[in-house]
Short mmCIF file of C-alpha atoms and ligand atoms in Angstrom, two decimals:
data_model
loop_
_atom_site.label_atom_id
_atom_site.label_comp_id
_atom_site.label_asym_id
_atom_site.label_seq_id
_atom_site.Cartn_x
_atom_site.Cartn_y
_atom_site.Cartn_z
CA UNK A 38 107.95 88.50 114.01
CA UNK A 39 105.59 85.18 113.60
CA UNK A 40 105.36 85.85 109.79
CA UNK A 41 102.78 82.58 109.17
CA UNK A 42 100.41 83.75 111.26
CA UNK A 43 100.58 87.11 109.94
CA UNK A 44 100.11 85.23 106.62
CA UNK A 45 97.26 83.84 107.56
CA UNK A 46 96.00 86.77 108.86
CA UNK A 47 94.11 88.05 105.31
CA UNK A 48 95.46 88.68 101.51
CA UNK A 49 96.73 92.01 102.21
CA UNK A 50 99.70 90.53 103.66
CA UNK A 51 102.51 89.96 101.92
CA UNK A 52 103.95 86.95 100.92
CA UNK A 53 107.37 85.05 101.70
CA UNK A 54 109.97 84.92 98.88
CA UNK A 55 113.36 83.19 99.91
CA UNK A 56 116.39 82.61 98.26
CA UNK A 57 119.74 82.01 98.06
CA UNK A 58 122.86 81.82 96.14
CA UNK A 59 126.67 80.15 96.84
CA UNK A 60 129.74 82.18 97.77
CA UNK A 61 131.48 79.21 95.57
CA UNK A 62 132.84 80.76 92.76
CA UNK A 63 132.52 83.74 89.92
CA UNK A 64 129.16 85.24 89.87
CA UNK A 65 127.57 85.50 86.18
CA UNK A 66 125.61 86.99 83.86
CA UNK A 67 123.55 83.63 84.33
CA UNK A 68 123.08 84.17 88.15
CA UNK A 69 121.97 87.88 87.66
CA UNK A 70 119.71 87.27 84.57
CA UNK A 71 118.18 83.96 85.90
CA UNK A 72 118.00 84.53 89.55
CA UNK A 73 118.73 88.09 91.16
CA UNK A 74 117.29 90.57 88.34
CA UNK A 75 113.92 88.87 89.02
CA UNK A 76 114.75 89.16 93.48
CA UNK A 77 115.07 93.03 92.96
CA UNK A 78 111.87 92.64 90.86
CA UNK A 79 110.20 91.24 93.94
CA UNK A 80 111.38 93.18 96.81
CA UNK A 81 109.02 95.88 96.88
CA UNK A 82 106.13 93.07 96.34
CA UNK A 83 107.17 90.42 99.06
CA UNK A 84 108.72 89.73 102.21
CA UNK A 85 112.17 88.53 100.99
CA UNK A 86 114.47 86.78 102.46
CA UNK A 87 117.60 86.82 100.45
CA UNK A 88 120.89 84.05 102.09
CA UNK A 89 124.13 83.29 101.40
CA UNK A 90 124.20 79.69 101.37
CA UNK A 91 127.95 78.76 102.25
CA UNK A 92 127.05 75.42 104.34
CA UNK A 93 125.99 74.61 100.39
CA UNK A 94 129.69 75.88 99.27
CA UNK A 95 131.85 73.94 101.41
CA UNK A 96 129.52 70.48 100.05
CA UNK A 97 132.67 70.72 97.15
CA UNK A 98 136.40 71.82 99.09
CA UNK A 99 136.81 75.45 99.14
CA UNK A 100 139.84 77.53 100.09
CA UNK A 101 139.12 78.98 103.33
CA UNK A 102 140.53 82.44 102.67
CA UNK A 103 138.94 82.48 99.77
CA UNK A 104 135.81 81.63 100.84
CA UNK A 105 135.25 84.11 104.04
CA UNK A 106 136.24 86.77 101.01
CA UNK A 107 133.24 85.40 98.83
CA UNK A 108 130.80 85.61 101.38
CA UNK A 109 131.09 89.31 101.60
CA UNK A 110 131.67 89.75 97.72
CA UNK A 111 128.08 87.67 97.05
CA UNK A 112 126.38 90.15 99.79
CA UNK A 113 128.13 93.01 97.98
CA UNK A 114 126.82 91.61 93.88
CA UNK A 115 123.08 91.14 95.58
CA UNK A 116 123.78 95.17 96.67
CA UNK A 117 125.11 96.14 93.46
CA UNK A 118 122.08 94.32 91.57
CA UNK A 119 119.89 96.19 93.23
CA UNK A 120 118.53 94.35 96.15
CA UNK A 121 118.32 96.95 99.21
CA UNK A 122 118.63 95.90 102.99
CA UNK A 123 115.74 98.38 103.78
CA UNK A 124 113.58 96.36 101.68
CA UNK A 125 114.94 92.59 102.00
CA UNK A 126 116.41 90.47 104.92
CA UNK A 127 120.11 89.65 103.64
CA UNK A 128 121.72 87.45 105.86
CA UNK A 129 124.48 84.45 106.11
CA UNK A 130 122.80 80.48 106.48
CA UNK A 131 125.88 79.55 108.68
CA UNK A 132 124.64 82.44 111.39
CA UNK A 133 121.34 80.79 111.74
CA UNK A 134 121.87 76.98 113.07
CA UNK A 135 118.19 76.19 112.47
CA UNK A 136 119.28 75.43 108.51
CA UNK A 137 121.43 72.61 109.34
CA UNK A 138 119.43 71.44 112.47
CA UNK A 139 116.20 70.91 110.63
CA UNK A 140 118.39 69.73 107.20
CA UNK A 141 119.45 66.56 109.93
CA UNK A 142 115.74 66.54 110.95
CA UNK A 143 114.68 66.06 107.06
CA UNK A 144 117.18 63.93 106.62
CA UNK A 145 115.83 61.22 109.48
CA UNK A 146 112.03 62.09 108.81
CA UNK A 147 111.27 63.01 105.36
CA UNK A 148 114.05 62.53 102.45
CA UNK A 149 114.17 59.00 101.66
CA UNK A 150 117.48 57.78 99.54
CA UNK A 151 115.36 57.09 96.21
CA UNK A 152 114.35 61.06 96.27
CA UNK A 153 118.58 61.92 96.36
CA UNK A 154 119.18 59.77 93.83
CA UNK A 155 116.86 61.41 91.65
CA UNK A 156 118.49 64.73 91.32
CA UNK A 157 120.39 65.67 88.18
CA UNK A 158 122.47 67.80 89.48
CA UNK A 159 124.34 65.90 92.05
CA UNK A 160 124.38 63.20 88.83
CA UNK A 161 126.42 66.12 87.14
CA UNK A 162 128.52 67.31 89.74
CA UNK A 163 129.35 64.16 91.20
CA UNK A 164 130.22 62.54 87.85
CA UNK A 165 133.62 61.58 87.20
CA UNK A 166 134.77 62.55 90.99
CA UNK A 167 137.03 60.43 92.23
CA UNK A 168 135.76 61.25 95.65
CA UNK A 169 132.21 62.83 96.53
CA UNK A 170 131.28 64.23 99.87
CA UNK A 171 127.96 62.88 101.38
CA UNK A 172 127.41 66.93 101.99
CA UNK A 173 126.81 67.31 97.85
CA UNK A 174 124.50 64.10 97.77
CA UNK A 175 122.53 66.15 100.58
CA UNK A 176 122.68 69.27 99.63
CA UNK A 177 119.21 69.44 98.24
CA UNK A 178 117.80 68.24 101.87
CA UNK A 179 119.82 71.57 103.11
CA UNK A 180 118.04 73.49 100.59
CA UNK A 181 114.58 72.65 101.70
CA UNK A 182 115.44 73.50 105.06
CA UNK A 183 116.32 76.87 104.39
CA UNK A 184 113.41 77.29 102.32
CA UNK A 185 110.90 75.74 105.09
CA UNK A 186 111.91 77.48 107.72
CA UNK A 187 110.57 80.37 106.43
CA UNK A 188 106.80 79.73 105.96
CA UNK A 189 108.47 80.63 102.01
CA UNK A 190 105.74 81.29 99.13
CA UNK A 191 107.59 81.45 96.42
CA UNK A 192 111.18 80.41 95.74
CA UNK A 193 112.60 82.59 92.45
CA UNK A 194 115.40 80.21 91.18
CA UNK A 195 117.11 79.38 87.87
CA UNK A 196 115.95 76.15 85.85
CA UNK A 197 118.21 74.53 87.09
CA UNK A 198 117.21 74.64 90.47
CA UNK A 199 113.44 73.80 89.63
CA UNK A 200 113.81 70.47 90.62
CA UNK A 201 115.21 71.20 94.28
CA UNK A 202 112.31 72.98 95.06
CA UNK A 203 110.06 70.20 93.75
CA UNK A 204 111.95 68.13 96.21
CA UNK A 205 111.29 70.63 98.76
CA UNK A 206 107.39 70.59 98.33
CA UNK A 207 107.83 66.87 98.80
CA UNK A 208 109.72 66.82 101.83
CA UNK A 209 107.52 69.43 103.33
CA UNK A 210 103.85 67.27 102.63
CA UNK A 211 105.69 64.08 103.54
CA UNK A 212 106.00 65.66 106.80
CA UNK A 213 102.99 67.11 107.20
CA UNK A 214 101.67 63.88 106.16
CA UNK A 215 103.11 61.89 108.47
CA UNK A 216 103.67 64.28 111.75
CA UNK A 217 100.98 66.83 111.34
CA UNK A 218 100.46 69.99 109.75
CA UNK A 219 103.85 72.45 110.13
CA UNK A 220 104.87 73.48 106.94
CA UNK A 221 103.59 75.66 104.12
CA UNK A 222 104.60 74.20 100.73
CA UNK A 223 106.45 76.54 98.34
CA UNK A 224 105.92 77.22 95.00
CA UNK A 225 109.24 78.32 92.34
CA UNK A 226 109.32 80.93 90.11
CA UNK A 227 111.11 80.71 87.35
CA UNK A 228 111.38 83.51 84.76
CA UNK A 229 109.84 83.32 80.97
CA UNK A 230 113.27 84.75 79.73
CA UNK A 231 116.28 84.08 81.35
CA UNK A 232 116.13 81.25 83.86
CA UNK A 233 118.69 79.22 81.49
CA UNK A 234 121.27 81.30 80.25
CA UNK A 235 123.95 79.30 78.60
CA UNK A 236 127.57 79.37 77.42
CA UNK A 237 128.96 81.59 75.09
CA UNK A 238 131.50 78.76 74.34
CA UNK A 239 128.94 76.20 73.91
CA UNK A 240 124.94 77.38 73.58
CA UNK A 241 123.88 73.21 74.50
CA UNK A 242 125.47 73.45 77.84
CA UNK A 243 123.86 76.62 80.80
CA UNK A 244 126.82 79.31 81.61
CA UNK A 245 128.20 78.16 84.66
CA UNK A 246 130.96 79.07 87.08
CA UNK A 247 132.10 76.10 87.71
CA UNK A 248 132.91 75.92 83.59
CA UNK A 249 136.57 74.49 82.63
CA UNK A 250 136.83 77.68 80.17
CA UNK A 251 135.83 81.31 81.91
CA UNK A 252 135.12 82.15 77.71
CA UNK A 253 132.01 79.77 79.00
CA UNK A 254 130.70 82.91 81.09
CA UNK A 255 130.40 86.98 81.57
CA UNK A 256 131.59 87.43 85.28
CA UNK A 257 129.54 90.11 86.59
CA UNK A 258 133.31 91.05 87.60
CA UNK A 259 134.78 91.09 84.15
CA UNK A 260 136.57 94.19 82.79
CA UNK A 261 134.22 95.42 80.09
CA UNK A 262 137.09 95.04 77.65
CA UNK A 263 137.41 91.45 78.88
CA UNK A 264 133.38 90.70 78.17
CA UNK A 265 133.65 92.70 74.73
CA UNK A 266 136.34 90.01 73.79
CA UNK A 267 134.15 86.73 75.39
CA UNK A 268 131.31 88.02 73.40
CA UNK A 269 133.02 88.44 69.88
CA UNK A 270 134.63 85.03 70.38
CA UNK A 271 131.16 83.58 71.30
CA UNK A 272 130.22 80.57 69.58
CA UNK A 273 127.52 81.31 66.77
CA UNK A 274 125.32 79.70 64.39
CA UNK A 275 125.11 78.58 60.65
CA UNK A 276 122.82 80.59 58.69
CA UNK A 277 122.53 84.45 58.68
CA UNK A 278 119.61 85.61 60.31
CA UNK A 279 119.34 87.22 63.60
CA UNK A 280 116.19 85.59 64.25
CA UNK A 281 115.22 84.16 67.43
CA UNK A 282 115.29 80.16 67.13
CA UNK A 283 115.98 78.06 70.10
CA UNK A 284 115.62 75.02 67.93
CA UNK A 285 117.79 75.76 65.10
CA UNK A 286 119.79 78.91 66.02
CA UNK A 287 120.71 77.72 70.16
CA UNK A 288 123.55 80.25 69.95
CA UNK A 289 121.92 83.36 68.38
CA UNK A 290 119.09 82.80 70.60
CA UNK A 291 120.94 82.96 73.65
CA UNK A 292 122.76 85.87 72.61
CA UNK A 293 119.43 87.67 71.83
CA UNK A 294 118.00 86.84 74.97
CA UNK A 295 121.00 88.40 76.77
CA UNK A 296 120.42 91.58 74.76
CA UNK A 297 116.38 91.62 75.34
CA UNK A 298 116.87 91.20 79.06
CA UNK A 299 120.09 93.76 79.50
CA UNK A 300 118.51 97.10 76.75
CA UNK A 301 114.70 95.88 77.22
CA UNK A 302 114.31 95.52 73.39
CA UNK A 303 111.45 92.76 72.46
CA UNK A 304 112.72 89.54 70.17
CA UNK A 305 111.04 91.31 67.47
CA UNK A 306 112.54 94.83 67.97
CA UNK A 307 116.00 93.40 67.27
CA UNK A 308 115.28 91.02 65.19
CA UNK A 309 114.28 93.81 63.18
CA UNK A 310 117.25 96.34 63.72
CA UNK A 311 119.39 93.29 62.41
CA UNK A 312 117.16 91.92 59.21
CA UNK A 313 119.51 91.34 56.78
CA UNK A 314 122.63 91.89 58.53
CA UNK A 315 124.23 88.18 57.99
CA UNK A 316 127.09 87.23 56.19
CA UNK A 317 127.01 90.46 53.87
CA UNK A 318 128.61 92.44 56.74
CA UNK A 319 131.27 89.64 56.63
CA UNK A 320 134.08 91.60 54.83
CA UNK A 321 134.02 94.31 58.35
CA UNK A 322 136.61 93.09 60.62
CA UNK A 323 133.75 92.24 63.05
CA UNK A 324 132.73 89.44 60.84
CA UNK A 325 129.76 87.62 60.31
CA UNK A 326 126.90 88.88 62.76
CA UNK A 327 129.87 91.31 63.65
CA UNK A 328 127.22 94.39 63.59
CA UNK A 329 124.58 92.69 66.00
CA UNK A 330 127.80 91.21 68.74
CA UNK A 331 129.38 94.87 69.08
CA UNK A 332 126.02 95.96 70.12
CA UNK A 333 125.59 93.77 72.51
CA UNK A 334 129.10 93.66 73.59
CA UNK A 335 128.43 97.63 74.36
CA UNK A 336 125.03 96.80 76.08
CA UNK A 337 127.02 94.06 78.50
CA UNK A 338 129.95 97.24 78.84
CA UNK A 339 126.95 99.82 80.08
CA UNK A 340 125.43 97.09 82.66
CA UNK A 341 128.85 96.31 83.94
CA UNK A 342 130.20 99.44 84.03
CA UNK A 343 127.33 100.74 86.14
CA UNK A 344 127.07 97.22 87.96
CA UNK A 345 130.64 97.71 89.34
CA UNK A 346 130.68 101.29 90.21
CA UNK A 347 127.82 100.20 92.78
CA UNK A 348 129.88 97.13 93.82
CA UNK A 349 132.65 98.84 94.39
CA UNK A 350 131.19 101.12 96.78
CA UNK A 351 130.21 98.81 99.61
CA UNK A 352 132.95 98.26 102.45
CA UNK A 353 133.20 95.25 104.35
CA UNK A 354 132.34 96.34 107.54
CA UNK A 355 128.98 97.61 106.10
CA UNK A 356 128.40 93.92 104.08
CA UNK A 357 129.33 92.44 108.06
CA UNK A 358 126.78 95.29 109.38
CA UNK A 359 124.24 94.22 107.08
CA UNK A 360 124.71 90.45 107.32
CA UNK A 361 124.40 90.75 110.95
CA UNK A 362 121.11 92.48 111.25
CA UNK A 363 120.04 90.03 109.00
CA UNK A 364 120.99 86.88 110.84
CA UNK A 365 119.06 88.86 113.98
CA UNK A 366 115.60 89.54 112.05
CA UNK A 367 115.47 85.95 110.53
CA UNK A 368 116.91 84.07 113.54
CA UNK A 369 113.11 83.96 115.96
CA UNK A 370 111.29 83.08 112.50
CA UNK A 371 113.49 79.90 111.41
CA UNK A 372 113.55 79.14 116.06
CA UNK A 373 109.67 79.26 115.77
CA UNK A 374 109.06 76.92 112.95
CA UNK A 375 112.27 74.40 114.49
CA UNK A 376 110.29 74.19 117.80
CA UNK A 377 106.93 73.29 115.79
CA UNK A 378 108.73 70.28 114.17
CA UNK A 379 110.84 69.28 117.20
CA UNK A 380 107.46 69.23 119.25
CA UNK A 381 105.99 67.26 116.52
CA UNK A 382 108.95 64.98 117.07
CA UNK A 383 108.66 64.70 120.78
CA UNK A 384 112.03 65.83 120.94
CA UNK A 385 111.68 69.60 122.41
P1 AMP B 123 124.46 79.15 91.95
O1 AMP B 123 125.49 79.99 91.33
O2 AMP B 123 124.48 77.74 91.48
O3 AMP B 123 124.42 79.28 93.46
O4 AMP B 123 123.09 79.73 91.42
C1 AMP B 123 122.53 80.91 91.91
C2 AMP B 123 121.26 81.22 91.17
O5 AMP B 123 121.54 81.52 89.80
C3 AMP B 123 120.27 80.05 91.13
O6 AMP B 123 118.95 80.55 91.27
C4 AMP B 123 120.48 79.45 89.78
O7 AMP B 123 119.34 78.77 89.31
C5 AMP B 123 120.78 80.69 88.94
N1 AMP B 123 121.60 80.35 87.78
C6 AMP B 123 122.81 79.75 87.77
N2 AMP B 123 123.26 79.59 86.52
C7 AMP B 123 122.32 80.10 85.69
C8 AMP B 123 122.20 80.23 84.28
N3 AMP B 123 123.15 79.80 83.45
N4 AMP B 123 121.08 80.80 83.77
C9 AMP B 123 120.10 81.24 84.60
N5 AMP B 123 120.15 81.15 85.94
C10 AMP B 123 121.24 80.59 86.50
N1 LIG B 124 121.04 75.46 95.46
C1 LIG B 124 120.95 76.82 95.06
C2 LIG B 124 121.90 77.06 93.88
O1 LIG B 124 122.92 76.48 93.77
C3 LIG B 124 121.28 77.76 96.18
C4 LIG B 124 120.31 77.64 97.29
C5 LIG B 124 120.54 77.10 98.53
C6 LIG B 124 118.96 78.09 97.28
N2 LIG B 124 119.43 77.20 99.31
C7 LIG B 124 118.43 77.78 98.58
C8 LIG B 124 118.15 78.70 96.33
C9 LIG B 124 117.12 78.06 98.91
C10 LIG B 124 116.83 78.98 96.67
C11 LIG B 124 116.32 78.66 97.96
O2 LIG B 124 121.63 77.90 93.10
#
């Protein structure tokens, strides 16, 4: 299927979503609020293209058993949020060697060493390392591969991954620039509410899994009782309104957007079941904003409950089924826009 030219065949053809996520470590709340609750949104809309990124995962050292396991689990979490194979391409990046062929191909003929050094992330992650793998310095190069190869529209990401896709619009008209038209340039799409979820241990620093403390993060594998107990220990703030303040209230307001995105309340609707329902419910056991934390704590228990009853179901061989077919549908569009660039090259 030649999907840019049935792009450009007239508006009522859909556009390209692609994205992608790491089989690297515990799957969030963060990763399903910020990223793959808005990828179910979109599947009935767009073409989407939904990978498993694990070239990206083995840019830090990963266990080897551990890591064929993830691959399937991450498959089986985009099933269990909701994203169906009917609708959306799943598939693996390491099946489909156009990703790393045209990631070298970027490397040589568009990403320049001043556009690496630019990127926060690696400046996090590679902080404090006593030894860094050239893989996580390129890793964003990677990423625009996957995302070019794909004639992609729109890329629906996290914040945090806004500035990988800028990177990728930059590599793809430096290219164009300089060896002719071949790529479409992508736009992200991050969501109003969610795209920065952060840690219930810490509201100044995004939930991540790759936290020191897992009372940073809701695993979207938790035991209920286990997220109940993260979510009562979560860090609050001073003051006694539930009132939704990023400014002055980081903690309450991330806890409130959890709880807007999870029951589909409004700010306003719960800031109004919990006026005045500070510090006077102190004396309960629960504690100060003890009413408003059990609430949530039994809207988290409904999602996961419900989340892992679906994850559960899905056997291996059917995740292996799926990523196969995959792999097979995306393989001729990724081989199509590889021989454009290598021909631009003069090296096909
Ligand atoms: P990763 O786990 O780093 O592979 O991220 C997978 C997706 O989840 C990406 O689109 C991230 O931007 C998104 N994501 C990761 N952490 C968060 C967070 N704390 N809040 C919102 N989105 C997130
Ligand atoms: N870097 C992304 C992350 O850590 C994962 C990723 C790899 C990705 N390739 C992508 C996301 C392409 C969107 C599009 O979250």
């Amino acid at each position: 299927m030649d999907l840019e030219s049935k792009n450009q065949a007239g508006p009522s053809v859909k556009k390209t979503v692609f994205s992608g996520v790491q089989p690297s470590g515990i799957l969030h709340l963060g990763n399903y609020l910020g990223a793959l609750a808005q990828w179910v949104e979109m599947q009935s809309k767009y073409h989407c293209i939904f990978c498993v990124v694990d070239y990206h995962a083995i840019t830090v050292k990963q266990k080897p058993e551990e890591l064929s396991r993830r691959i399937l689990d991450v498959v089986k979490i985009y099933l269990a949020s909701g994203i169906n194979p009917e609708k959306a391409v799943i598939f693996r990046q390491s099946d489909v060697k156009a990703h790393v062929e045209l990631a070298w191909i970027l490397n040589c003929a568009a990403a320049r060493m001043a556009d690496l050094n630019k990127m926060t992330q690696f400046k996090e992650k590679g902080a404090n390392k006593e030894s860094v793998s050239v893989g996580l310095f390129d890793y964003p190069v990677l990423m625009a591969a996957d995302i070019l190869l794909y004639n992609t529209d729109l890329v629906p990401v996290g914040e945090d991954q806004v500035q990988h896709v800028e990177l990728t619009r930059t590599l793809a008209s430096r290219f164009n620039r300089d060896y002719g038209q071949v790529f479409k340039i992508p736009a992200v799409a991050v969501r109003k509410q969610g795209a920065r979820i952060m840690g219930l241990d810490d509201p100044t620093k995004k939930m991540s899994k790759s936290a020191s403390s897992p009372a940073n993060y809701i695993a979207l594998t938790d035991t209920p009782e286990a997220a109940a107990k993260k979510i009562k220990r979560a860090v609050t703030d001073s003051g006694k309104e539930i009132k939704f303040d990023q400014n002055k209230k980081p903690a309450i307001a991330n806890l409130l957007t959890i709880y807007s995105l999870l029951s589909g309340l409004s700010f306003k609707e719960l800031e109004e079941k919990y006026r005045g329902q500070g510090p006077a419910y102190a004396g309960a056991s629960a504690g100060k904003y003890g009413e408003f934390k059990n609430d949530l704590a039994e809207e988290v228990r409904k999602f996961l409950v419900e989340f892992q009853i679906k994850y559960r179901g899905f056997t291996d061989d059917e995740v292996r089924e799926i990523l196969q077919d995959g792999a097979d549908r995306v393989r001729p569009i990724a081989q199509e826009t590889l021989n454009k660039v290598k021909n631009k090259l003069g090296i096909n």
